[in-house]
């Protein structure tokens, strides 16, 4: 198909306090005797948000461990556990950052698809729709709330389950939930959005659809991280919408160099998405001169430390592994550098880039 015909999130509620409407929102989605399963980021264990979850009958909260980014083995164990205990369920509600939301998407798909989630890492491999699912971000920036993928680290690769069955049926965008995020984490995840915008707006796949969302998201990121002198409620409001719009922008384009390189770091070293993108972006003047200049300004203004020297002492084998993962992300490179990207981003050049990180 020449033009991407993409599936979007079905329902969106936005506003401070909209989380309080969750019970009402879930009511029509409940199937008799089958529970709603809330996958709640483990950060919220014992916190007030946990007691605000509208549990009914045999509903359950599972605190998900997001110390590491989601792995296919974790998804499989969660979905198998649910199948054994309940047979089938009404739905899965993911509450947390990109990791908890991605886990929710993957687990609900695995409720109705056989085998391991690793079998479905790729594009349009998922065969059956999953159960009902909703996403509720507590960090803003990844765009996982709107995307048609769930990024998983599997036995051989880090790749999403990209499919029309993957987007949420419902998202609840309540900026109050992001209010107490630590400044560093908020910055790293926020920069994921900023970098989505730069990569989308400077990419060869750009069209007016992506541009409209990308420009708005970029403007909101600039307000939050460049113009504001102090973090306030308005920053949470704006960054939540930036994340949404940034996600919509890449839905019709693609990400670029920072993501392609950071995927390699993440695969080999377990570097997390937000911080990994920042580590790479710091060295991409050649590809995104304006964006990198502004990025450095934001790092300074917000008093953030970007780790240096993380590839020091790696072996040739390790560099090769990272390069294989990175160069495998063909659409990202093509978006960033055009059809002839392989002539531009040679292994030599990529190796030198990794050595700088
Ligand atoms: N599906 C997609 O389209 C997509 C896009 C980009 C990234 N991702 C994925 O998203 C993940 C990264 O997500 P992220 O950057 O949102 O971070 P995260 O979900 O990995 O969370 C980072 C840390 O912040 C904590 N946390 C979450 N909310 C908090 C809050 N309100 N206050 C305090 N701490 C809080 C978590 O417990 C965790 O320790 C990666 O796994 C990445 O692969 C997915
Ligand atoms: Fe990203």
Tab-separated table of C-alpha atoms and ligand atoms in Angstrom:
chain	number	residue	atom	x	y	z
A	1	UNK	CA	0.000	0.000	0.000
A	2	UNK	CA	1.451	3.320	-1.014
A	3	UNK	CA	-0.161	5.377	1.734
A	4	UNK	CA	-0.082	4.199	5.284
A	5	UNK	CA	-3.598	3.548	6.566
A	6	UNK	CA	-3.027	3.572	10.263
A	7	UNK	CA	-5.189	2.576	13.149
A	8	UNK	CA	-5.539	5.136	15.906
A	9	UNK	CA	-6.515	5.063	19.559
A	10	UNK	CA	-10.317	4.789	19.761
A	11	UNK	CA	-11.092	6.999	22.779
A	12	UNK	CA	-9.158	9.824	24.400
A	13	UNK	CA	-10.002	11.672	27.581
A	14	UNK	CA	-7.828	14.617	28.581
A	15	UNK	CA	-7.773	16.829	31.641
A	16	UNK	CA	-6.626	17.275	35.208
A	17	UNK	CA	-8.532	14.798	37.346
A	18	UNK	CA	-9.806	12.785	34.360
A	19	UNK	CA	-8.376	9.677	36.073
A	20	UNK	CA	-11.361	9.912	38.446
A	21	UNK	CA	-13.599	8.973	35.519
A	22	UNK	CA	-11.887	5.627	35.021
A	23	UNK	CA	-14.560	3.514	36.717
A	24	UNK	CA	-17.253	4.986	34.495
A	25	UNK	CA	-15.086	4.555	31.396
A	26	UNK	CA	-14.378	0.891	32.120
A	27	UNK	CA	-17.938	-0.041	33.089
A	28	UNK	CA	-19.235	-0.798	29.562
A	29	UNK	CA	-16.090	-2.781	28.765
A	30	UNK	CA	-16.519	-5.283	31.571
A	31	UNK	CA	-17.442	-8.823	30.598
A	32	UNK	CA	-19.281	-10.845	33.229
A	33	UNK	CA	-17.011	-12.675	35.701
A	34	UNK	CA	-13.883	-11.587	33.887
A	35	UNK	CA	-11.613	-9.178	35.741
A	36	UNK	CA	-9.962	-5.975	34.639
A	37	UNK	CA	-6.229	-6.270	35.228
A	38	UNK	CA	-4.350	-3.111	36.159
A	39	UNK	CA	-0.649	-3.219	35.349
A	40	UNK	CA	0.651	-0.476	37.590
A	41	UNK	CA	4.242	0.798	37.463
A	42	UNK	CA	5.958	-0.494	40.630
A	43	UNK	CA	6.910	3.065	41.543
A	44	UNK	CA	3.280	3.514	42.710
A	45	UNK	CA	3.219	0.615	45.155
A	46	UNK	CA	1.997	2.065	48.447
A	47	UNK	CA	1.386	5.470	46.846
A	48	UNK	CA	-2.030	7.222	46.779
A	49	UNK	CA	-2.568	6.449	43.070
A	50	UNK	CA	-2.773	2.716	43.837
A	51	UNK	CA	-5.752	3.220	46.150
A	52	UNK	CA	-7.536	5.361	43.552
A	53	UNK	CA	-7.776	2.463	41.093
A	54	UNK	CA	-11.464	1.523	40.745
A	55	UNK	CA	-11.268	-2.192	41.594
A	56	UNK	CA	-14.445	-4.271	41.258
A	57	UNK	CA	-15.194	-7.933	41.924
A	58	UNK	CA	-12.205	-10.063	40.950
A	59	UNK	CA	-10.166	-7.197	39.437
A	60	UNK	CA	-6.471	-7.228	40.208
A	61	UNK	CA	-3.576	-4.829	40.410
A	62	UNK	CA	-0.248	-6.248	39.290
A	63	UNK	CA	2.737	-4.071	40.133
A	64	UNK	CA	5.000	-4.327	37.128
A	65	UNK	CA	8.740	-4.211	37.525
A	66	UNK	CA	10.092	-1.657	35.068
A	67	UNK	CA	13.666	-1.648	36.353
A	68	UNK	CA	14.522	-3.052	32.941
A	69	UNK	CA	12.647	-2.204	29.781
A	70	UNK	CA	10.016	-4.830	28.894
A	71	UNK	CA	11.292	-8.210	27.800
A	72	UNK	CA	9.357	-10.832	25.838
A	73	UNK	CA	9.959	-13.311	28.696
A	74	UNK	CA	8.265	-10.963	31.171
A	75	UNK	CA	5.298	-10.427	28.839
A	76	UNK	CA	4.918	-14.188	28.377
A	77	UNK	CA	5.056	-14.880	32.090
A	78	UNK	CA	2.448	-12.202	32.860
A	79	UNK	CA	0.036	-13.370	30.172
A	80	UNK	CA	0.491	-17.060	31.061
A	81	UNK	CA	-0.123	-16.285	34.700
A	82	UNK	CA	-3.375	-14.491	33.794
A	83	UNK	CA	-4.519	-17.280	31.481
A	84	UNK	CA	-3.919	-19.882	34.189
A	85	UNK	CA	-5.659	-17.923	36.894
A	86	UNK	CA	-8.637	-16.491	35.004
A	87	UNK	CA	-8.879	-18.166	31.602
A	88	UNK	CA	-9.937	-14.921	30.031
A	89	UNK	CA	-10.148	-11.364	31.266
A	90	UNK	CA	-12.121	-8.210	30.427
A	91	UNK	CA	-9.110	-6.068	29.749
A	92	UNK	CA	-5.696	-4.738	30.671
A	93	UNK	CA	-5.075	-1.217	31.910
A	94	UNK	CA	-1.459	-0.013	31.782
A	95	UNK	CA	-0.627	2.804	34.186
A	96	UNK	CA	2.895	4.227	34.220
A	97	UNK	CA	5.606	5.360	31.868
A	98	UNK	CA	6.267	3.931	28.409
A	99	UNK	CA	7.393	0.631	29.941
A	100	UNK	CA	4.169	-0.082	31.862
A	101	UNK	CA	2.046	1.027	28.895
A	102	UNK	CA	4.025	-1.191	26.516
A	103	UNK	CA	3.676	-4.148	28.872
A	104	UNK	CA	-0.087	-3.645	28.936
A	105	UNK	CA	-0.304	-3.619	25.149
A	106	UNK	CA	1.827	-6.727	24.788
A	107	UNK	CA	0.127	-8.701	27.557
A	108	UNK	CA	-3.368	-8.033	26.234
A	109	UNK	CA	-2.299	-9.139	22.734
A	110	UNK	CA	-0.816	-12.343	24.155
A	111	UNK	CA	-4.129	-13.178	25.865
A	112	UNK	CA	-5.499	-14.069	22.418
A	113	UNK	CA	-2.425	-15.092	20.425
A	114	UNK	CA	-0.594	-18.415	20.777
A	115	UNK	CA	3.112	-18.920	21.435
A	116	UNK	CA	5.577	-16.327	22.685
A	117	UNK	CA	5.498	-12.566	22.224
A	118	UNK	CA	8.938	-12.977	20.598
A	119	UNK	CA	7.142	-14.630	17.647
A	120	UNK	CA	5.373	-11.367	16.936
A	121	UNK	CA	8.283	-8.914	17.071
A	122	UNK	CA	8.147	-7.240	13.705
A	123	UNK	CA	5.541	-5.702	11.456
A	124	UNK	CA	1.985	-7.022	11.209
A	125	UNK	CA	2.721	-10.494	12.562
A	126	UNK	CA	0.039	-10.417	15.271
A	127	UNK	CA	-2.867	-12.585	14.079
A	128	UNK	CA	-5.749	-11.961	16.472
A	129	UNK	CA	-7.042	-8.899	18.266
A	130	UNK	CA	-6.266	-8.975	21.977
A	131	UNK	CA	-8.637	-8.043	24.784
A	132	UNK	CA	-9.730	-4.485	25.676
A	133	UNK	CA	-6.864	-2.221	26.701
A	134	UNK	CA	-6.366	1.257	28.089
A	135	UNK	CA	-3.213	3.298	28.645
A	136	UNK	CA	-2.681	5.905	31.334
A	137	UNK	CA	0.670	7.740	31.226
A	138	UNK	CA	2.393	8.895	34.403
A	139	UNK	CA	5.396	10.225	32.462
A	140	UNK	CA	5.161	12.250	29.254
A	141	UNK	CA	7.286	11.910	26.160
A	142	UNK	CA	7.458	8.442	24.649
A	143	UNK	CA	4.249	8.677	22.630
A	144	UNK	CA	3.623	5.023	23.602
A	145	UNK	CA	0.069	6.124	24.433
A	146	UNK	CA	-0.690	6.668	20.740
A	147	UNK	CA	1.679	4.365	18.883
A	148	UNK	CA	0.926	1.105	17.063
A	149	UNK	CA	3.842	-0.667	18.650
A	150	UNK	CA	5.064	-2.061	21.936
A	151	UNK	CA	8.834	-2.178	22.179
A	152	UNK	CA	10.180	-5.467	23.549
A	153	UNK	CA	13.608	-6.947	24.056
A	154	UNK	CA	13.523	-10.531	22.878
A	155	UNK	CA	16.041	-13.354	22.618
A	156	UNK	CA	17.549	-12.027	19.409
A	157	UNK	CA	16.447	-8.427	19.029
A	158	UNK	CA	14.822	-5.369	20.417
A	159	UNK	CA	11.808	-4.755	18.254
A	160	UNK	CA	8.156	-3.884	18.666
A	161	UNK	CA	4.988	-5.827	18.045
A	162	UNK	CA	3.824	-3.405	15.356
A	163	UNK	CA	0.250	-4.072	14.317
A	164	UNK	CA	-3.204	-2.641	13.868
A	165	UNK	CA	-4.206	-4.542	17.006
A	166	UNK	CA	-1.601	-2.775	19.112
A	167	UNK	CA	-2.988	0.771	19.673
A	168	UNK	CA	-4.975	1.319	22.855
A	169	UNK	CA	-8.790	1.304	22.825
A	170	UNK	CA	-8.729	4.109	25.368
A	171	UNK	CA	-6.190	6.515	26.780
A	172	UNK	CA	-6.621	8.688	29.842
A	173	UNK	CA	-4.417	11.776	29.708
A	174	UNK	CA	-4.408	13.278	33.169
A	175	UNK	CA	-1.414	15.612	33.656
A	176	UNK	CA	-1.845	15.433	37.445
A	177	UNK	CA	-0.389	11.935	37.313
A	178	UNK	CA	2.971	13.220	36.070
A	179	UNK	CA	3.286	15.934	38.708
A	180	UNK	CA	5.834	14.308	40.990
A	181	UNK	CA	8.156	12.696	38.497
A	182	UNK	CA	11.840	13.319	39.319
A	183	UNK	CA	13.375	16.117	37.238
A	184	UNK	CA	15.983	13.896	35.580
A	185	UNK	CA	13.511	11.212	34.522
A	186	UNK	CA	11.055	13.838	33.338
A	187	UNK	CA	13.785	15.400	31.225
A	188	UNK	CA	14.977	12.122	29.658
A	189	UNK	CA	11.449	11.030	28.784
A	190	UNK	CA	10.544	14.570	27.664
A	191	UNK	CA	13.582	14.590	25.388
A	192	UNK	CA	12.319	11.397	23.763
A	193	UNK	CA	9.483	13.580	22.503
A	194	UNK	CA	11.774	16.470	21.526
A	195	UNK	CA	13.966	14.037	19.584
A	196	UNK	CA	10.911	12.473	17.892
A	197	UNK	CA	10.058	15.958	16.632
A	198	UNK	CA	13.543	16.739	15.326
A	199	UNK	CA	13.868	13.352	13.648
A	200	UNK	CA	10.433	13.574	12.107
A	201	UNK	CA	10.709	17.200	10.960
A	202	UNK	CA	14.204	16.699	9.486
A	203	UNK	CA	13.343	13.363	7.923
A	204	UNK	CA	12.819	12.490	4.267
A	205	UNK	CA	9.448	10.838	5.048
A	206	UNK	CA	7.961	14.125	6.206
A	207	UNK	CA	4.547	15.161	4.934
A	208	UNK	CA	2.069	17.826	6.031
A	209	UNK	CA	0.312	15.432	8.402
A	210	UNK	CA	3.506	14.679	10.346
A	211	UNK	CA	4.672	18.244	10.109
A	212	UNK	CA	1.509	19.680	11.643
A	213	UNK	CA	1.800	17.482	14.721
A	214	UNK	CA	5.599	17.653	14.871
A	215	UNK	CA	5.735	21.443	14.830
A	216	UNK	CA	3.158	21.702	17.589
A	217	UNK	CA	4.928	19.141	19.736
A	218	UNK	CA	8.257	20.870	19.192
A	219	UNK	CA	6.792	24.218	20.181
A	220	UNK	CA	5.374	22.730	23.398
A	221	UNK	CA	8.734	21.115	24.268
A	222	UNK	CA	10.464	24.445	23.711
A	223	UNK	CA	7.985	26.219	25.982
A	224	UNK	CA	8.549	23.668	28.726
A	225	UNK	CA	12.300	23.165	28.529
A	226	UNK	CA	13.559	26.476	27.109
A	227	UNK	CA	11.132	29.252	27.993
A	228	UNK	CA	9.782	28.286	31.412
A	229	UNK	CA	11.941	29.256	34.344
A	230	UNK	CA	10.313	26.845	36.780
A	231	UNK	CA	8.360	23.614	36.527
A	232	UNK	CA	4.636	24.092	37.164
A	233	UNK	CA	1.259	22.498	36.380
A	234	UNK	CA	1.200	24.118	32.970
A	235	UNK	CA	4.449	22.302	32.113
A	236	UNK	CA	2.821	18.943	32.918
A	237	UNK	CA	-0.215	19.910	30.807
A	238	UNK	CA	1.925	20.969	27.862
A	239	UNK	CA	4.354	18.060	27.955
A	240	UNK	CA	1.495	15.553	27.990
A	241	UNK	CA	0.082	17.073	24.806
A	242	UNK	CA	3.575	17.321	23.297
A	243	UNK	CA	3.988	13.578	23.808
A	244	UNK	CA	0.635	12.887	22.147
A	245	UNK	CA	1.366	15.146	19.172
A	246	UNK	CA	4.949	13.881	18.860
A	247	UNK	CA	3.616	10.331	18.708
A	248	UNK	CA	1.097	11.329	16.046
A	249	UNK	CA	3.871	12.964	14.053
A	250	UNK	CA	6.010	9.828	13.863
A	251	UNK	CA	2.955	7.685	13.123
A	252	UNK	CA	3.085	9.061	9.593
A	253	UNK	CA	6.841	9.481	9.329
A	254	UNK	CA	9.610	7.773	11.294
A	255	UNK	CA	12.288	8.467	13.847
A	256	UNK	CA	15.906	8.836	12.788
A	257	UNK	CA	19.601	8.695	13.702
A	258	UNK	CA	19.313	9.174	17.473
A	259	UNK	CA	16.836	6.314	17.820
A	260	UNK	CA	18.680	4.008	15.411
A	261	UNK	CA	21.936	4.426	17.338
A	262	UNK	CA	20.327	4.308	20.754
A	263	UNK	CA	18.624	0.984	19.962
A	264	UNK	CA	22.122	-0.533	19.687
A	265	UNK	CA	23.097	0.850	23.105
A	266	UNK	CA	19.949	-0.428	24.621
A	267	UNK	CA	20.350	-3.909	23.170
A	268	UNK	CA	23.949	-4.346	24.270
A	269	UNK	CA	24.202	-2.271	27.428
A	270	UNK	CA	20.572	-2.102	28.550
A	271	UNK	CA	20.650	1.694	28.320
A	272	UNK	CA	17.115	3.003	28.774
A	273	UNK	CA	15.310	4.627	25.876
A	274	UNK	CA	15.098	8.224	27.113
A	275	UNK	CA	18.608	8.564	28.462
A	276	UNK	CA	20.063	6.565	25.555
A	277	UNK	CA	18.530	8.962	23.053
A	278	UNK	CA	20.016	11.870	25.009
A	279	UNK	CA	23.490	10.292	25.058
A	280	UNK	CA	23.361	9.906	21.280
A	281	UNK	CA	21.700	13.250	20.507
A	282	UNK	CA	24.559	14.997	22.296
A	283	UNK	CA	26.852	13.908	19.407
A	284	UNK	CA	24.653	14.396	16.351
A	285	UNK	CA	25.604	17.935	15.262
A	286	UNK	CA	26.411	16.624	11.796
A	287	UNK	CA	22.869	15.353	11.246
A	288	UNK	CA	20.683	17.732	13.250
A	289	UNK	CA	22.744	20.932	13.780
A	290	UNK	CA	19.924	23.195	15.018
A	291	UNK	CA	18.252	20.524	17.118
A	292	UNK	CA	21.483	19.492	18.820
A	293	UNK	CA	22.349	23.094	19.607
A	294	UNK	CA	18.990	23.589	21.274
A	295	UNK	CA	19.240	20.204	22.991
A	296	UNK	CA	22.539	21.232	24.601
A	297	UNK	CA	20.954	24.466	25.736
A	298	UNK	CA	18.077	22.562	27.364
A	299	UNK	CA	20.481	20.186	29.101
A	300	UNK	CA	22.329	23.149	30.570
A	301	UNK	CA	19.272	25.150	31.483
A	302	UNK	CA	17.628	22.230	33.260
A	303	UNK	CA	20.835	21.181	35.050
A	304	UNK	CA	20.884	17.689	33.615
A	305	UNK	CA	23.905	15.427	33.416
A	306	UNK	CA	24.296	13.428	30.230
A	307	UNK	CA	26.511	10.370	30.826
A	308	UNK	CA	29.761	10.303	28.835
A	309	UNK	CA	32.138	7.550	27.825
A	310	UNK	CA	29.651	4.689	28.055
A	311	UNK	CA	31.267	2.821	25.137
A	312	UNK	CA	34.787	3.037	26.543
A	313	UNK	CA	36.555	-0.297	26.661
A	314	UNK	CA	34.014	-2.222	24.576
A	315	UNK	CA	35.394	-5.008	22.383
A	316	UNK	CA	35.169	-5.196	18.578
A	317	UNK	CA	32.520	-7.883	18.974
A	318	UNK	CA	30.432	-5.633	21.156
A	319	UNK	CA	30.715	-2.697	18.754
A	320	UNK	CA	29.743	-5.028	15.921
A	321	UNK	CA	26.692	-6.257	17.801
A	322	UNK	CA	25.508	-2.683	18.396
A	323	UNK	CA	26.091	-1.795	14.768
A	324	UNK	CA	24.172	-4.840	13.568
A	325	UNK	CA	21.185	-3.889	15.711
A	326	UNK	CA	21.381	-0.271	14.628
A	327	UNK	CA	21.845	-0.868	10.904
A	328	UNK	CA	18.946	-3.308	11.018
A	329	UNK	CA	16.629	-0.364	11.637
A	330	UNK	CA	16.406	0.359	7.915
A	331	UNK	CA	13.326	2.624	7.830
A	332	UNK	CA	14.877	4.878	10.488
A	333	UNK	CA	18.048	5.343	8.462
A	334	UNK	CA	16.155	5.832	5.247
A	335	UNK	CA	13.994	8.479	6.871
A	336	UNK	CA	17.065	10.224	8.280
A	337	UNK	CA	19.459	10.052	5.336
A	338	UNK	CA	17.398	9.141	2.272
A	339	UNK	CA	17.349	6.121	-0.048
A	340	UNK	CA	21.149	6.043	-0.327
A	341	UNK	CA	21.658	5.914	3.411
A	342	UNK	CA	23.908	2.864	3.250
A	343	UNK	CA	26.474	4.868	1.303
A	344	UNK	CA	26.369	7.625	3.897
A	345	UNK	CA	26.235	5.644	7.141
A	346	UNK	CA	28.996	3.130	6.550
A	347	UNK	CA	30.049	0.726	9.321
A	348	UNK	CA	33.225	2.742	9.755
A	349	UNK	CA	31.345	5.929	10.296
A	350	UNK	CA	28.909	4.338	12.692
A	351	UNK	CA	31.751	2.763	14.660
A	352	UNK	CA	33.350	6.210	15.083
A	353	UNK	CA	30.038	7.586	16.292
A	354	UNK	CA	29.639	4.797	18.880
A	355	UNK	CA	33.225	5.363	20.038
A	356	UNK	CA	32.359	8.977	20.883
A	357	UNK	CA	29.459	8.061	23.166
B	1	LIG	N1	5.507	1.934	22.258
B	1	LIG	C1	6.150	2.987	21.842
B	1	LIG	O1	5.777	3.575	20.852
B	1	LIG	C2	7.331	3.493	22.591
B	1	LIG	C3	7.947	4.681	22.189
B	1	LIG	C4	9.036	5.129	22.912
B	1	LIG	C5	9.490	4.424	24.012
B	1	LIG	N2	8.876	3.264	24.380
B	1	LIG	C6	9.308	2.490	25.535
B	1	LIG	O2	9.007	3.237	26.700
B	1	LIG	C7	9.956	2.927	27.713
B	1	LIG	C8	10.497	4.189	28.300
B	1	LIG	O3	9.425	4.850	28.912
B	1	LIG	P1	9.585	6.084	29.887
B	1	LIG	O4	10.684	6.949	29.425
B	1	LIG	O5	8.224	6.680	30.022
B	1	LIG	O6	10.108	5.446	31.240
B	1	LIG	P2	9.740	4.089	32.017
B	1	LIG	O7	8.350	3.710	31.812
B	1	LIG	O8	10.794	3.086	31.676
B	1	LIG	O9	9.918	4.576	33.527
B	1	LIG	C9	11.146	5.121	33.967
B	1	LIG	C10	11.169	5.203	35.485
B	1	LIG	O10	10.253	6.180	35.965
B	1	LIG	C11	9.394	5.628	36.966
B	1	LIG	N3	8.135	6.395	36.929
B	1	LIG	C12	7.086	6.317	36.072
B	1	LIG	N4	6.181	7.268	36.338
B	1	LIG	C13	6.644	7.974	37.386
B	1	LIG	C14	6.149	9.100	38.131
B	1	LIG	N5	5.001	9.712	37.821
B	1	LIG	N6	6.899	9.540	39.163
B	1	LIG	C15	8.085	8.950	39.481
B	1	LIG	N7	8.604	7.909	38.817
B	1	LIG	C16	7.886	7.421	37.774
B	1	LIG	C17	9.340	4.162	36.632
B	1	LIG	O11	9.021	3.390	37.764
B	1	LIG	C18	10.770	3.894	36.149
B	1	LIG	O12	11.619	3.686	37.242
B	1	LIG	C19	10.991	2.047	27.071
B	1	LIG	O13	10.731	0.709	27.419
B	1	LIG	C20	10.783	2.249	25.589
B	1	LIG	O14	11.172	1.147	24.808
B	1	LIG	C21	7.806	2.819	23.688
B	2	LIG	FE1	11.421	7.364	21.279
